[in-house]
Amino acid sequence: MGQQLHRRTATTLRRVGLVATLGALVLLAGCSAETQQEWKNLAMPDPATEQAQHIFELWRWAWVAALATGVVVWGLIFWVVVRYRRRSHDEIPVQTRYNLPLEIFYTIAPVIMVIVFFYHTVNVQNAVLEDTEQDHTIDVVGQQWSWTFNYTGEDAVDSEVVWTSGYGGNIPTLVLPVGETTQFNLHSPDVIHSFGVPGFLMKMDVIPGRVNHYEVTPDTEGTFVGKCYELCGSYHSRMLFNVEVVSAEEYDEHLRDLEEQGYTSDEPLLGGVDVRDQAGLEPAEEESE
């Protein structure tokens, strides 16, 4: 009777595994190439900056550690289920108490795992937040409900600051040069926002009264999307922006275009009002409710 039950259980598990495998293959076949790449990266996009590579490695090896732990735990569970299954209706399993070596193991092992994760996380944090000799500085302003990007102290233009903004309902574009280090100084005149680009695998809170900062060195040209990751009010979903990573020559040309269009200032525009009006330009049309 016990052997028949064991064979039926094994057959059922094989069928469930086969169905799950076929379902996963069907889902992967219907996914786009970008989605399939994220699956290969364990739900992470390809890192597009030098700093993002550190975060990606931490993410990947954390998954490896988690899966290895899962295999051990699942293996022990199934081994116990099969090894100590009830073979008769009146059978009582052997009762075990106070197994000191086992208790020491399942107390010490998780502590060691947490220490290892903490060590590598701190190393990655130090690597991505390290201050280096940056080539460019951009004062990023997150305000309800748009972004303003101030390009500060650029040699390609005569103005101290050239800027672009998403006020008036437009989605602003942040332009960055490939292979050069840019520091973001994050400002907020109203509430807490969060500035991040999924392709850079990095985000940081934008807090009123405090200037957080971090650096990126893009190593891949292309178009990316960014957004606010902190719920900041009724139109939080509108706080989107695009990122264009271009060559150094195209970057300088973009700055000169902004200067020719009159998007200049003597200092970064950090206020909580329409930045066009703040800069002395014609105010943008108000967004419709």
Coordinates of C-alpha atoms in Angstrom, one line a residue:
M1 CA 0.0 0.0 0.0
G2 CA 2.8 2.4 0.9
Q3 CA 4.7 1.6 -2.2
Q4 CA 1.7 2.2 -4.4
L5 CA 1.1 5.6 -2.7
H6 CA 4.8 6.5 -3.2
R7 CA 4.6 5.6 -6.9
R8 CA 1.4 7.7 -7.3
T9 CA 2.9 10.7 -5.6
A10 CA 6.1 10.5 -7.8
T11 CA 3.9 10.2 -10.9
T12 CA 1.9 13.2 -9.9
L13 CA 5.0 15.3 -9.1
R14 CA 6.5 14.4 -12.6
R15 CA 3.3 15.5 -14.3
V16 CA 3.1 18.8 -12.3
G17 CA 6.8 19.5 -13.2
L18 CA 6.1 18.7 -16.9
V19 CA 3.1 21.1 -17.0
A20 CA 5.1 23.8 -15.2
T21 CA 8.0 23.5 -17.6
L22 CA 5.7 23.6 -20.7
G23 CA 3.9 26.7 -19.3
A24 CA 7.2 28.5 -18.7
L25 CA 8.4 27.7 -22.2
V26 CA 5.1 29.1 -23.7
L27 CA 5.4 32.3 -21.7
L28 CA 9.1 32.8 -22.7
A29 CA 8.2 32.2 -26.4
G30 CA 5.6 35.0 -26.2
C31 CA 7.9 37.5 -24.5
S32 CA 9.8 40.2 -26.4
A33 CA 13.5 40.1 -26.8
E34 CA 13.9 42.8 -24.1
T35 CA 11.8 40.8 -21.7
Q36 CA 13.7 37.6 -22.4
Q37 CA 17.0 39.4 -21.7
E38 CA 15.6 40.5 -18.3
W39 CA 14.7 36.9 -17.6
K40 CA 18.3 35.9 -18.3
N41 CA 19.4 38.7 -16.0
L42 CA 17.0 37.5 -13.3
A43 CA 14.5 40.3 -13.9
M44 CA 17.2 43.0 -14.2
P45 CA 17.8 45.1 -17.3
D46 CA 21.3 45.2 -18.8
P47 CA 23.5 47.6 -16.7
A48 CA 24.2 50.7 -18.7
T49 CA 26.8 52.4 -16.5
E50 CA 30.0 51.4 -14.9
Q51 CA 28.5 51.8 -11.4
A52 CA 25.5 49.7 -12.4
Q53 CA 27.7 46.7 -13.0
H54 CA 28.5 46.5 -9.3
I55 CA 24.8 46.4 -8.4
F56 CA 24.1 43.8 -11.1
E57 CA 26.8 41.5 -9.8
L58 CA 25.4 41.8 -6.3
W59 CA 21.9 41.0 -7.6
R60 CA 23.0 38.0 -9.6
W61 CA 25.1 36.4 -6.8
A62 CA 22.3 37.1 -4.3
W63 CA 20.0 35.1 -6.5
V64 CA 22.6 32.3 -6.7
A65 CA 22.9 32.2 -2.9
A66 CA 19.1 32.2 -2.5
L67 CA 18.6 29.4 -5.0
A68 CA 21.3 27.3 -3.4
T69 CA 19.7 27.8 0.0
G70 CA 16.3 26.9 -1.5
V71 CA 17.6 23.7 -3.1
V72 CA 19.1 22.6 0.2
V73 CA 15.9 23.4 2.1
W74 CA 13.6 21.9 -0.5
G75 CA 15.8 18.8 -0.7
L76 CA 15.7 18.3 3.1
I77 CA 11.9 18.8 3.1
F78 CA 11.3 16.2 0.4
W79 CA 13.8 13.8 1.9
V80 CA 12.1 14.0 5.3
V81 CA 8.7 13.6 3.6
V82 CA 9.8 10.4 1.9
R83 CA 12.2 9.0 4.5
Y84 CA 9.9 9.4 7.5
R85 CA 6.5 9.0 5.9
R86 CA 3.9 7.0 7.8
R87 CA 3.9 3.4 6.6
S88 CA 0.9 2.3 8.7
H89 CA -2.1 3.9 10.3
D90 CA -1.0 3.2 13.8
E91 CA 2.6 4.1 13.4
I92 CA 4.0 6.9 15.6
P93 CA 7.2 8.6 14.3
V94 CA 10.3 8.6 16.6
Q95 CA 10.2 11.8 18.7
T96 CA 13.5 13.7 18.9
R97 CA 14.2 16.5 21.4
Y98 CA 17.1 18.7 22.3
N99 CA 19.3 17.9 19.3
L100 CA 22.1 20.4 20.2
P101 CA 24.3 20.2 17.1
L102 CA 21.2 20.7 14.9
E103 CA 20.0 23.6 16.9
I104 CA 23.4 25.3 16.8
F105 CA 23.6 24.7 13.0
Y106 CA 20.2 26.3 12.2
T107 CA 21.0 29.3 14.5
I108 CA 24.6 30.0 13.3
A109 CA 24.1 29.3 9.5
P110 CA 21.5 32.1 9.0
V111 CA 23.6 34.5 11.0
I112 CA 26.6 33.8 8.8
M113 CA 24.5 34.3 5.7
V114 CA 23.3 37.7 6.9
I115 CA 26.9 38.8 7.7
V116 CA 28.0 37.8 4.2
F117 CA 25.1 39.6 2.5
F118 CA 25.8 42.7 4.6
Y119 CA 29.5 42.7 3.8
H120 CA 29.0 42.5 0.0
T121 CA 26.1 45.1 0.1
V122 CA 28.3 47.6 2.0
N123 CA 31.1 47.1 -0.5
V124 CA 28.7 47.7 -3.5
Q125 CA 27.2 50.7 -1.7
N126 CA 30.6 52.2 -1.2
A127 CA 31.6 51.6 -4.9
V128 CA 28.5 53.2 -6.4
L129 CA 28.5 56.2 -4.0
E130 CA 32.2 56.9 -4.2
D131 CA 33.0 60.6 -5.1
T132 CA 35.4 60.8 -8.0
E133 CA 36.7 63.5 -10.3
Q134 CA 33.4 64.1 -12.3
D135 CA 33.3 65.6 -15.7
H136 CA 29.8 67.2 -15.5
T137 CA 27.4 68.4 -12.8
I138 CA 23.7 68.4 -13.2
D139 CA 21.4 69.9 -10.6
V140 CA 18.2 67.8 -10.7
V141 CA 15.1 69.3 -9.3
G142 CA 12.1 67.0 -8.5
Q143 CA 9.0 69.1 -7.9
Q144 CA 5.3 68.4 -8.1
W145 CA 5.0 67.0 -10.7
S146 CA 7.9 67.3 -13.1
W147 CA 11.6 67.4 -13.4
T148 CA 14.1 70.2 -14.2
F149 CA 17.7 69.5 -15.2
N150 CA 20.3 72.2 -14.8
Y151 CA 23.6 71.7 -16.6
T152 CA 26.0 73.7 -14.5
G153 CA 29.4 75.0 -15.4
E154 CA 29.7 73.5 -18.9
D155 CA 32.7 74.5 -21.1
A156 CA 30.6 74.0 -24.3
V157 CA 28.5 77.1 -23.6
D158 CA 29.1 80.7 -22.3
S159 CA 26.2 80.6 -19.8
E160 CA 26.7 79.4 -16.2
V161 CA 23.6 77.2 -16.4
V162 CA 21.6 75.8 -19.3
W163 CA 18.5 73.9 -18.4
T164 CA 15.5 71.9 -19.6
S165 CA 12.2 71.2 -17.8
G166 CA 9.0 69.2 -18.1
Y167 CA 6.7 71.9 -17.1
G168 CA 3.7 72.4 -19.3
G169 CA 2.9 68.7 -19.6
N170 CA 6.0 67.7 -21.6
I171 CA 8.2 64.8 -20.7
P172 CA 11.7 66.3 -20.3
T173 CA 14.8 64.7 -21.7
L174 CA 18.1 64.3 -19.8
V175 CA 21.1 64.1 -22.1
L176 CA 24.3 62.5 -20.9
P177 CA 27.7 61.9 -22.6
V178 CA 28.9 58.3 -22.9
G179 CA 32.1 57.4 -21.2
E180 CA 32.2 60.5 -19.0
T181 CA 31.2 60.9 -15.3
T182 CA 28.2 63.0 -14.4
Q183 CA 27.3 63.9 -10.8
F184 CA 23.6 64.4 -10.0
N185 CA 22.8 66.9 -7.2
L186 CA 19.2 66.2 -6.1
H187 CA 16.9 69.0 -5.0
S188 CA 13.3 69.2 -3.9
P189 CA 11.3 72.4 -3.0
D190 CA 8.2 70.6 -1.9
V191 CA 7.9 66.9 -0.9
I192 CA 10.1 63.8 -1.1
H193 CA 10.6 62.4 -4.6
S194 CA 13.0 59.7 -5.8
F195 CA 15.1 60.0 -8.9
G196 CA 16.0 56.8 -10.8
V197 CA 16.7 55.2 -14.2
P198 CA 16.0 51.5 -14.4
G199 CA 18.8 51.0 -16.9
F200 CA 21.3 52.5 -14.4
L201 CA 20.0 50.1 -11.7
M202 CA 20.1 53.1 -9.3
K203 CA 17.7 55.5 -7.6
M204 CA 18.0 57.9 -4.7
D205 CA 15.5 60.0 -2.6
V206 CA 15.1 63.7 -3.4
I207 CA 14.5 65.3 0.0
P208 CA 13.5 68.9 0.8
G209 CA 16.3 70.7 2.7
R210 CA 18.9 68.2 1.8
V211 CA 21.1 67.7 -1.3
N212 CA 21.7 64.0 -2.0
H213 CA 24.1 63.2 -4.9
Y214 CA 25.5 60.3 -6.8
E215 CA 27.5 59.7 -10.0
V216 CA 27.0 57.7 -13.2
T217 CA 29.4 56.9 -16.0
P218 CA 27.3 55.6 -18.9
D219 CA 29.1 53.0 -21.1
T220 CA 26.2 52.4 -23.6
E221 CA 24.7 54.9 -26.0
G222 CA 20.9 54.7 -26.3
T223 CA 17.6 55.8 -25.0
F224 CA 16.4 55.0 -21.5
V225 CA 13.4 56.0 -19.3
G226 CA 13.4 57.4 -15.8
K227 CA 10.7 58.2 -13.3
C228 CA 9.9 59.2 -9.7
Y229 CA 9.9 56.1 -7.4
E230 CA 8.3 57.8 -4.4
L231 CA 4.6 58.5 -4.2
C232 CA 4.5 62.3 -4.1
G233 CA 0.9 63.3 -4.7
S234 CA -2.0 63.2 -7.1
Y235 CA 0.0 63.4 -10.3
H236 CA 3.0 61.2 -9.2
S237 CA 2.5 59.1 -12.4
R238 CA 3.3 62.1 -14.5
M239 CA 6.9 62.4 -13.2
L240 CA 8.5 60.7 -16.1
F241 CA 11.6 61.7 -18.1
N242 CA 13.7 60.3 -20.9
V243 CA 17.4 59.8 -20.9
E244 CA 19.6 60.1 -24.0
V245 CA 23.1 58.8 -23.8
V246 CA 25.1 60.3 -26.7
S247 CA 28.6 61.0 -27.8
A248 CA 30.5 63.9 -26.2
E249 CA 30.1 65.9 -29.4
E250 CA 26.3 65.4 -29.5
Y251 CA 26.2 66.4 -25.8
D252 CA 27.9 69.7 -26.4
E253 CA 25.7 70.4 -29.4
H254 CA 22.6 69.8 -27.2
L255 CA 23.8 72.3 -24.6
R256 CA 24.5 74.9 -27.4
D257 CA 20.9 74.3 -28.7
L258 CA 19.5 75.0 -25.3
E259 CA 21.5 78.2 -25.0
E260 CA 20.4 79.4 -28.4
Q261 CA 16.8 78.8 -27.4
G262 CA 17.2 81.0 -24.3
Y263 CA 17.2 78.3 -21.6
T264 CA 20.0 79.9 -19.6
S265 CA 20.4 81.2 -16.1
D266 CA 23.1 82.6 -13.8
E267 CA 22.4 79.9 -11.2
P268 CA 20.5 76.6 -11.1
L269 CA 16.7 76.9 -11.1
L270 CA 15.7 75.2 -7.9
G271 CA 12.3 76.8 -7.0
G272 CA 8.9 75.2 -6.7
V273 CA 7.2 77.4 -9.4
D274 CA 7.1 77.2 -13.1
V275 CA 10.8 77.4 -14.1
R276 CA 10.1 79.2 -17.4
D277 CA 8.5 82.1 -15.5
Q278 CA 11.4 81.9 -12.9
A279 CA 13.9 82.2 -15.8
G280 CA 12.1 85.2 -17.3
L281 CA 10.7 83.3 -20.3
E282 CA 7.1 83.0 -21.3
P283 CA 5.3 80.8 -18.8
A284 CA 4.2 77.4 -20.0
E285 CA 0.5 76.7 -20.3
E286 CA -1.1 75.3 -17.2
E287 CA -1.8 71.6 -17.2
S288 CA -5.4 70.6 -17.6
E289 CA -7.0 69.0 -14.5

